JSON list of C-alpha atoms in Angstrom, two decimals:
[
{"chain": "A", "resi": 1, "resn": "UNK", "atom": "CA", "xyz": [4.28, -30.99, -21.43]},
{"chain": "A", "resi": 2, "resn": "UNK", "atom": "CA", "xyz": [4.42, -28.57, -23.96]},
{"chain": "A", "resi": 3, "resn": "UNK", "atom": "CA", "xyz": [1.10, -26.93, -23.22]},
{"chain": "A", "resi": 4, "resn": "UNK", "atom": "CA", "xyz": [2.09, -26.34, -19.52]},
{"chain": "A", "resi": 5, "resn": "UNK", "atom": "CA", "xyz": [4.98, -24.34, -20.41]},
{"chain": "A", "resi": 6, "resn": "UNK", "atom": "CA", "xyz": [2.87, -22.40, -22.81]},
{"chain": "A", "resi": 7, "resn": "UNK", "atom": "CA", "xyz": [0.51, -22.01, -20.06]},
{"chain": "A", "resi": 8, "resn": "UNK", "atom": "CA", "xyz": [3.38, -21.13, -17.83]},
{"chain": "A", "resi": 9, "resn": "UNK", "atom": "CA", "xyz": [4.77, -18.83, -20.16]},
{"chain": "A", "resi": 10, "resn": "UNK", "atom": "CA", "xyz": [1.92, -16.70, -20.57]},
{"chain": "A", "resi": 11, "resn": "UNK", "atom": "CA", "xyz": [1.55, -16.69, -16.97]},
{"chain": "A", "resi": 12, "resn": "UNK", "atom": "CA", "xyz": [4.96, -15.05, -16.35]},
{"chain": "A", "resi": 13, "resn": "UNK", "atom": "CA", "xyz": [4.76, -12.85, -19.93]},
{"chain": "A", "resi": 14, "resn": "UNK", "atom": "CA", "xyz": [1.03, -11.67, -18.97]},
{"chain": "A", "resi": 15, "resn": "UNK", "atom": "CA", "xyz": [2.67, -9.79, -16.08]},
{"chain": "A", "resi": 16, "resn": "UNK", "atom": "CA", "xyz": [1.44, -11.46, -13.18]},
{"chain": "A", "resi": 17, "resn": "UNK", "atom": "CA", "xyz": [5.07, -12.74, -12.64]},
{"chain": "A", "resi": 18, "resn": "UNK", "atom": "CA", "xyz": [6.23, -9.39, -14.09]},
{"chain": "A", "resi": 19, "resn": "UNK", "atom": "CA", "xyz": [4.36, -7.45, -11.50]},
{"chain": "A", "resi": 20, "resn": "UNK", "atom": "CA", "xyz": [4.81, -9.21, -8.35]},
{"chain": "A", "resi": 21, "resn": "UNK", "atom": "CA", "xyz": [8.96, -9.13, -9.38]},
{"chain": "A", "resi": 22, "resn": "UNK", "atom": "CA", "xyz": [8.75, -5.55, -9.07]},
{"chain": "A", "resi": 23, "resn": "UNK", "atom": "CA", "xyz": [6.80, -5.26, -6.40]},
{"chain": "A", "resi": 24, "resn": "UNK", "atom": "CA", "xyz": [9.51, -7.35, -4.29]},
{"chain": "A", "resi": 25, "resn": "UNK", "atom": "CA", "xyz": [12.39, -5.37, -5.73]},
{"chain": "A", "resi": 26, "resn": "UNK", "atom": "CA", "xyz": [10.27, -1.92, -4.66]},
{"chain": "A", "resi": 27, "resn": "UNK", "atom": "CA", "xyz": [9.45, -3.41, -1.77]},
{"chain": "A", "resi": 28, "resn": "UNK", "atom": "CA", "xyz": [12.73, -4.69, -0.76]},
{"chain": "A", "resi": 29, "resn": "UNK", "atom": "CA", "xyz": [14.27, -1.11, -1.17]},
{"chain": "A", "resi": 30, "resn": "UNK", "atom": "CA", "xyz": [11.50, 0.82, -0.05]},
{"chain": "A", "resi": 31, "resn": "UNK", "atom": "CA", "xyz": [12.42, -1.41, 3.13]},
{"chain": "A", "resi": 32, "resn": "UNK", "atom": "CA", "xyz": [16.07, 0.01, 3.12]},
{"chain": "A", "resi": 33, "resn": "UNK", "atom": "CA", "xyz": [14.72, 3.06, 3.01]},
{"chain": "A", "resi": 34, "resn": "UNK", "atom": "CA", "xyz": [12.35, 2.89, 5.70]},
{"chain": "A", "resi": 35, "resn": "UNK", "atom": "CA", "xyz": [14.99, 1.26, 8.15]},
{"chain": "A", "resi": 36, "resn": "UNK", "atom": "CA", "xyz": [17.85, 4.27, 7.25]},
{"chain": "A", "resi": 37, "resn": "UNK", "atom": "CA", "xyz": [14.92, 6.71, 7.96]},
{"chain": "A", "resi": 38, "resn": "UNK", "atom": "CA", "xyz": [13.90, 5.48, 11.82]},
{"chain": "A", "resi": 39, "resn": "UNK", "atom": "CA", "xyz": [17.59, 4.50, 12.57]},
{"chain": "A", "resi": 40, "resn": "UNK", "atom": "CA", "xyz": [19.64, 7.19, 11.27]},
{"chain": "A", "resi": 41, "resn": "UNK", "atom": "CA", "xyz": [16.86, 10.17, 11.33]},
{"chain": "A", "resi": 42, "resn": "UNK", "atom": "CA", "xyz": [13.69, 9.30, 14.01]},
{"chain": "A", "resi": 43, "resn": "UNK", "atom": "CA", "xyz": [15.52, 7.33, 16.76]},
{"chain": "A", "resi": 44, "resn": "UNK", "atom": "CA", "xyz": [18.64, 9.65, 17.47]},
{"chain": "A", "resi": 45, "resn": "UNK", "atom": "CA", "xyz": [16.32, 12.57, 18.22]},
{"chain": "A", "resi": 46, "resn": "UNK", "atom": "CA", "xyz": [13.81, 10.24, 20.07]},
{"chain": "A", "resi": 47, "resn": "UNK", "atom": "CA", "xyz": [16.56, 8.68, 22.43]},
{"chain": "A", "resi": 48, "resn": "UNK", "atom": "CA", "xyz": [17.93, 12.63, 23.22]},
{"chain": "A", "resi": 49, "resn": "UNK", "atom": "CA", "xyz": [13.99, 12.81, 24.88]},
{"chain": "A", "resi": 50, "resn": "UNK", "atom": "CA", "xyz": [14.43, 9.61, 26.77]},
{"chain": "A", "resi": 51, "resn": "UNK", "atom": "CA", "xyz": [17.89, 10.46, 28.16]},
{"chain": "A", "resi": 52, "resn": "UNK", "atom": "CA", "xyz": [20.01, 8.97, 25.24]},
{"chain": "A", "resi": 53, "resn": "UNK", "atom": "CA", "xyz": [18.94, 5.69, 25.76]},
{"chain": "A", "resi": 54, "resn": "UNK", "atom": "CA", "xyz": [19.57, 3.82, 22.60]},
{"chain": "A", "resi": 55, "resn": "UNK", "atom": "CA", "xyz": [15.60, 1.74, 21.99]},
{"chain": "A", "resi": 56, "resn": "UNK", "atom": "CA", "xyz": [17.38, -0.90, 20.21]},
{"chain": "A", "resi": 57, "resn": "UNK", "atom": "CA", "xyz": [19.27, -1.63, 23.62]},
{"chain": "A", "resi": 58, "resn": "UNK", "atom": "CA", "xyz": [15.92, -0.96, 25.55]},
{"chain": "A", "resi": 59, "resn": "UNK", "atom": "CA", "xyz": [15.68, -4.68, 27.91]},
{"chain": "A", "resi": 60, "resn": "UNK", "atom": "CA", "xyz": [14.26, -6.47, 30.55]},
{"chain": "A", "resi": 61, "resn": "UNK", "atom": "CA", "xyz": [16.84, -8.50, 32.01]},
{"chain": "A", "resi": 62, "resn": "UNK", "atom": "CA", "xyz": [15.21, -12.30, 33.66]},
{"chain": "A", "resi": 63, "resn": "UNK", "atom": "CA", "xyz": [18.56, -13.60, 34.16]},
{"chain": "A", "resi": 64, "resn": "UNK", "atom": "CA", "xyz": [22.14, -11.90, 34.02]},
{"chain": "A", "resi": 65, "resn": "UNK", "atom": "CA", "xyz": [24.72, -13.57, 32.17]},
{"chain": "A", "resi": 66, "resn": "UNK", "atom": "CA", "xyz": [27.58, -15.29, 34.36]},
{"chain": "A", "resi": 67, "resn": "UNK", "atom": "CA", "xyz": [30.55, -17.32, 33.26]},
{"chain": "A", "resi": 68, "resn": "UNK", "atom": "CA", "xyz": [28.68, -20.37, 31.24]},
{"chain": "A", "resi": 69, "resn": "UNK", "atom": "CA", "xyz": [25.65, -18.88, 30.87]},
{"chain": "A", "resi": 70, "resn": "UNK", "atom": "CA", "xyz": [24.23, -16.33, 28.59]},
{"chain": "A", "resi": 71, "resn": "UNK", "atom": "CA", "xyz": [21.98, -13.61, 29.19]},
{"chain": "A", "resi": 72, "resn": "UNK", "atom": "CA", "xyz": [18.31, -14.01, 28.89]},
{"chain": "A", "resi": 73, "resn": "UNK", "atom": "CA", "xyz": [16.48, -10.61, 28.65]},
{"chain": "A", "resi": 74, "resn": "UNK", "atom": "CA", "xyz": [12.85, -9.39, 26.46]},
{"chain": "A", "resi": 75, "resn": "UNK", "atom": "CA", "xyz": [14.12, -6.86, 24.19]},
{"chain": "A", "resi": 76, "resn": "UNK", "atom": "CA", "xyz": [11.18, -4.71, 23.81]},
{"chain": "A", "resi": 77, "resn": "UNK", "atom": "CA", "xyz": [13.47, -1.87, 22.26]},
{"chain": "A", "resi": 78, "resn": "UNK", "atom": "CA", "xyz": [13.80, -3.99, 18.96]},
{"chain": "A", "resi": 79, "resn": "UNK", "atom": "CA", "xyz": [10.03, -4.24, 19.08]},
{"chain": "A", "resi": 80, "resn": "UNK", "atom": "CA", "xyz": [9.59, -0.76, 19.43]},
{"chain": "A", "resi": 81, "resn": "UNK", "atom": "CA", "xyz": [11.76, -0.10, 16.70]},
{"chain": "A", "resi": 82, "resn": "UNK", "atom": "CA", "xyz": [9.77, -2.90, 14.19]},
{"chain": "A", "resi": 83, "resn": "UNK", "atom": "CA", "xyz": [7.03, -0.91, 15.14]},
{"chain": "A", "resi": 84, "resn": "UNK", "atom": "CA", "xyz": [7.88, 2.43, 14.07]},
{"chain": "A", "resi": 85, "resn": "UNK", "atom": "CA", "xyz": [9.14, 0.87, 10.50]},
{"chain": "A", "resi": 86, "resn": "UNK", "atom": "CA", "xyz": [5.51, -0.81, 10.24]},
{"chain": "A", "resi": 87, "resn": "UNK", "atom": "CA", "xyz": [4.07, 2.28, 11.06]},
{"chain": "A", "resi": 88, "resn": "UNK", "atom": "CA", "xyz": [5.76, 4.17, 8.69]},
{"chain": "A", "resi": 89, "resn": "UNK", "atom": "CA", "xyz": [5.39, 1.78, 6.20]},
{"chain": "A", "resi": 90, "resn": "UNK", "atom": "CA", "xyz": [1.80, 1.34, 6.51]},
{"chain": "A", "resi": 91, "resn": "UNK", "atom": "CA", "xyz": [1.40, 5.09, 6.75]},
{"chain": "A", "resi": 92, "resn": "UNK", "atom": "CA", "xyz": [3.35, 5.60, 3.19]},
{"chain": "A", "resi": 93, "resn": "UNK", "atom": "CA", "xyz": [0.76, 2.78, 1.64]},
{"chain": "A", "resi": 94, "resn": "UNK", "atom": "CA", "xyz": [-1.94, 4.36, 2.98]},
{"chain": "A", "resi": 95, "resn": "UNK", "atom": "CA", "xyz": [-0.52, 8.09, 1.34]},
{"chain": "A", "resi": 96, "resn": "UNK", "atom": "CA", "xyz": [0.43, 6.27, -2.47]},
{"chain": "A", "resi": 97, "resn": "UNK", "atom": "CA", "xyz": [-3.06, 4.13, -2.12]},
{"chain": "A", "resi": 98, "resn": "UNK", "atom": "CA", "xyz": [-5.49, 7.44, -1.06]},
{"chain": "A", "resi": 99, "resn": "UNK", "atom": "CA", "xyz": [-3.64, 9.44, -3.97]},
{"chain": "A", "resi": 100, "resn": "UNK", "atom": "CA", "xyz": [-4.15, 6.66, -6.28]},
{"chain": "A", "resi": 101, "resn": "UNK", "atom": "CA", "xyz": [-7.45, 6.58, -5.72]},
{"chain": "A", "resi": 102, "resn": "UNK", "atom": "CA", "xyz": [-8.18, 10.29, -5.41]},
{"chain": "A", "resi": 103, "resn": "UNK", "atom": "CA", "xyz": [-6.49, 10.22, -9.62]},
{"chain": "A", "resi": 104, "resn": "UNK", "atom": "CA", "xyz": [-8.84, 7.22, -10.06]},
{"chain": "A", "resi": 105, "resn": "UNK", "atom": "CA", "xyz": [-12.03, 8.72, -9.22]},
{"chain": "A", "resi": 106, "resn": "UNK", "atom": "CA", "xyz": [-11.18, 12.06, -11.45]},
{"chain": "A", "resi": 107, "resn": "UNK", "atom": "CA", "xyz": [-10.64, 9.84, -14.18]},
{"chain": "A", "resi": 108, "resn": "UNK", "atom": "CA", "xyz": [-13.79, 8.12, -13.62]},
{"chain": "A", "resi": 109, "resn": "UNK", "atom": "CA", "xyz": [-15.72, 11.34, -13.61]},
{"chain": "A", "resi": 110, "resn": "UNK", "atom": "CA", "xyz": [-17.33, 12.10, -16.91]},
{"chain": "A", "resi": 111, "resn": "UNK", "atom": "CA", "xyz": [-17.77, 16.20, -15.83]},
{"chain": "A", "resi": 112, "resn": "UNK", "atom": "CA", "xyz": [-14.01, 16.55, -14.97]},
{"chain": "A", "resi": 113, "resn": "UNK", "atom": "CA", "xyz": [-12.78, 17.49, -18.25]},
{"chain": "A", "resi": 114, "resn": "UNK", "atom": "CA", "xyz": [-8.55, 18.68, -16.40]},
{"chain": "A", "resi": 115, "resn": "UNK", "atom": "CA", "xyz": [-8.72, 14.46, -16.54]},
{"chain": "A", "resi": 116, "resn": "UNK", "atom": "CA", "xyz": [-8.92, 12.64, -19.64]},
{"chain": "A", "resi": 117, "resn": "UNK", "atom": "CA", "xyz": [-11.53, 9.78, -19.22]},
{"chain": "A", "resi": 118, "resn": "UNK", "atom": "CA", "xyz": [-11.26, 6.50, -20.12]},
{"chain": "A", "resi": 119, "resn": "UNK", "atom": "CA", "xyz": [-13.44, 5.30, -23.46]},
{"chain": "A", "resi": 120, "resn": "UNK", "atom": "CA", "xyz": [-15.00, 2.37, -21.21]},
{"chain": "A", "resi": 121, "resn": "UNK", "atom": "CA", "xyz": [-16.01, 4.94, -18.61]},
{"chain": "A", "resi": 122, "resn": "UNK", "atom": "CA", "xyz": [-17.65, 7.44, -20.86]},
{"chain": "A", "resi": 123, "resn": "UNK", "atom": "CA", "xyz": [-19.24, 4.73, -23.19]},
{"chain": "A", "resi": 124, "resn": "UNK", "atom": "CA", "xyz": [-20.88, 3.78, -19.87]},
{"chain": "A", "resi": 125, "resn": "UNK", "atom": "CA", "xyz": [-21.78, 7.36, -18.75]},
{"chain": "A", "resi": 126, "resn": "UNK", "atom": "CA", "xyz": [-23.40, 7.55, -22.28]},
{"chain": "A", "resi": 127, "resn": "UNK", "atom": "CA", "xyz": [-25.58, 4.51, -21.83]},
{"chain": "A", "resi": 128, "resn": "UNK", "atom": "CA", "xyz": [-27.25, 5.23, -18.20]},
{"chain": "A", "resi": 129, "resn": "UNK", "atom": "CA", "xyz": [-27.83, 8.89, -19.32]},
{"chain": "A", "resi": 130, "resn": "UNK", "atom": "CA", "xyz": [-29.99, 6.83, -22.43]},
{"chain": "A", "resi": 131, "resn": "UNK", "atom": "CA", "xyz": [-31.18, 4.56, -20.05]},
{"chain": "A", "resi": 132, "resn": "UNK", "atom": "CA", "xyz": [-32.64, 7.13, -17.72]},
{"chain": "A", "resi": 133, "resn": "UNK", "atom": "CA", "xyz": [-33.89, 9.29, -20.65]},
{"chain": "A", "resi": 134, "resn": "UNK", "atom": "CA", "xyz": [-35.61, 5.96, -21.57]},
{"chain": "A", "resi": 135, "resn": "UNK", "atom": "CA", "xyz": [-37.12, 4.98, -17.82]},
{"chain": "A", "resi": 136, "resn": "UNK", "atom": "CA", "xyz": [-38.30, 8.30, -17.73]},
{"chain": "A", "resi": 137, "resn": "UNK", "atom": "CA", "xyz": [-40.67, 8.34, -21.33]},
{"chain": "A", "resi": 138, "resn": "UNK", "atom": "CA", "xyz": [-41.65, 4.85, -20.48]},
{"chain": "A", "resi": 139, "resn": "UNK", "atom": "CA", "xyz": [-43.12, 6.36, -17.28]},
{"chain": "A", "resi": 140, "resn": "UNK", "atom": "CA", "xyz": [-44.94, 9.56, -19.46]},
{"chain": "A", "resi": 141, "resn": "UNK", "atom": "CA", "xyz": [-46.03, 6.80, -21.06]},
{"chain": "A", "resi": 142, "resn": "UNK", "atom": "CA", "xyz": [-47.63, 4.90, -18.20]},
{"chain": "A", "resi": 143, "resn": "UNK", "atom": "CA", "xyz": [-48.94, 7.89, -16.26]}
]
């Protein structure tokens, strides 16, 4: 029992846990922020272009309510709206993950000198220039 909850704690302390926890929290605001931004800032101008019709209220009707019975209706106006947050959403990732990589693959190159490089990086740069400067007198050496 003991060495699970070593192994356990390590998972959790490693930051695997750590990690995920804050992606949730950022994930779970970033969401907040997302929904104020196509509620309160996209939609109002998009529903003055379709006549001030409110998307969220946007519904077929397949059978009216009456006295006993409630309304049954597709609401594709909600499902326009999820839409627009996943688009958004995705399009953000998308922005965060492209400049990510863009910084990554400065810092990977050995000739960019505005980036520092990482040691692992350059160690490796070092050893395939050797390499090649060794390929190429073994084949003097053939020829």
């Amino acid at each position: 029992m003991a060495g699970f909850l070593t192994e356990f704690k390590n998972f959790a302390i490693k930051g695997n846990m750590v990690d995920m926890a804050i992606g949730v929290i950022i994930g779970a605001s970033f969401n907040a922020v997302v929904n104020t931004l196509v509620k309160k800032v996209i939609m109002p101008p998009l529903s003055i272009l379709t006549g001030g019709n409110d998307f969220s209220d946007m519904k077929i009707v397949l059978r009216a309510a009456s006295d006993n019975v409630e309304e049954v209706a597709i609401g594709y106006g909600d499902l326009f709206n999820v839409f627009l947050d996943f688009l958004i959403v995705a399009f953000t990732i998308f922005i965060v993950i492209k400049g990510m990589n863009r910084f990554r693959t400065q810092a990977e190159d050995v000739s960019n000198e505005k980036v520092e490089t990482p040691k692992n990086i350059e160690l490796l740069s070092k050893i395939e220039g050797l390499l090649e400067e060794q390929n190429a007198l073994l084949r003097k050496q053939k020829e």
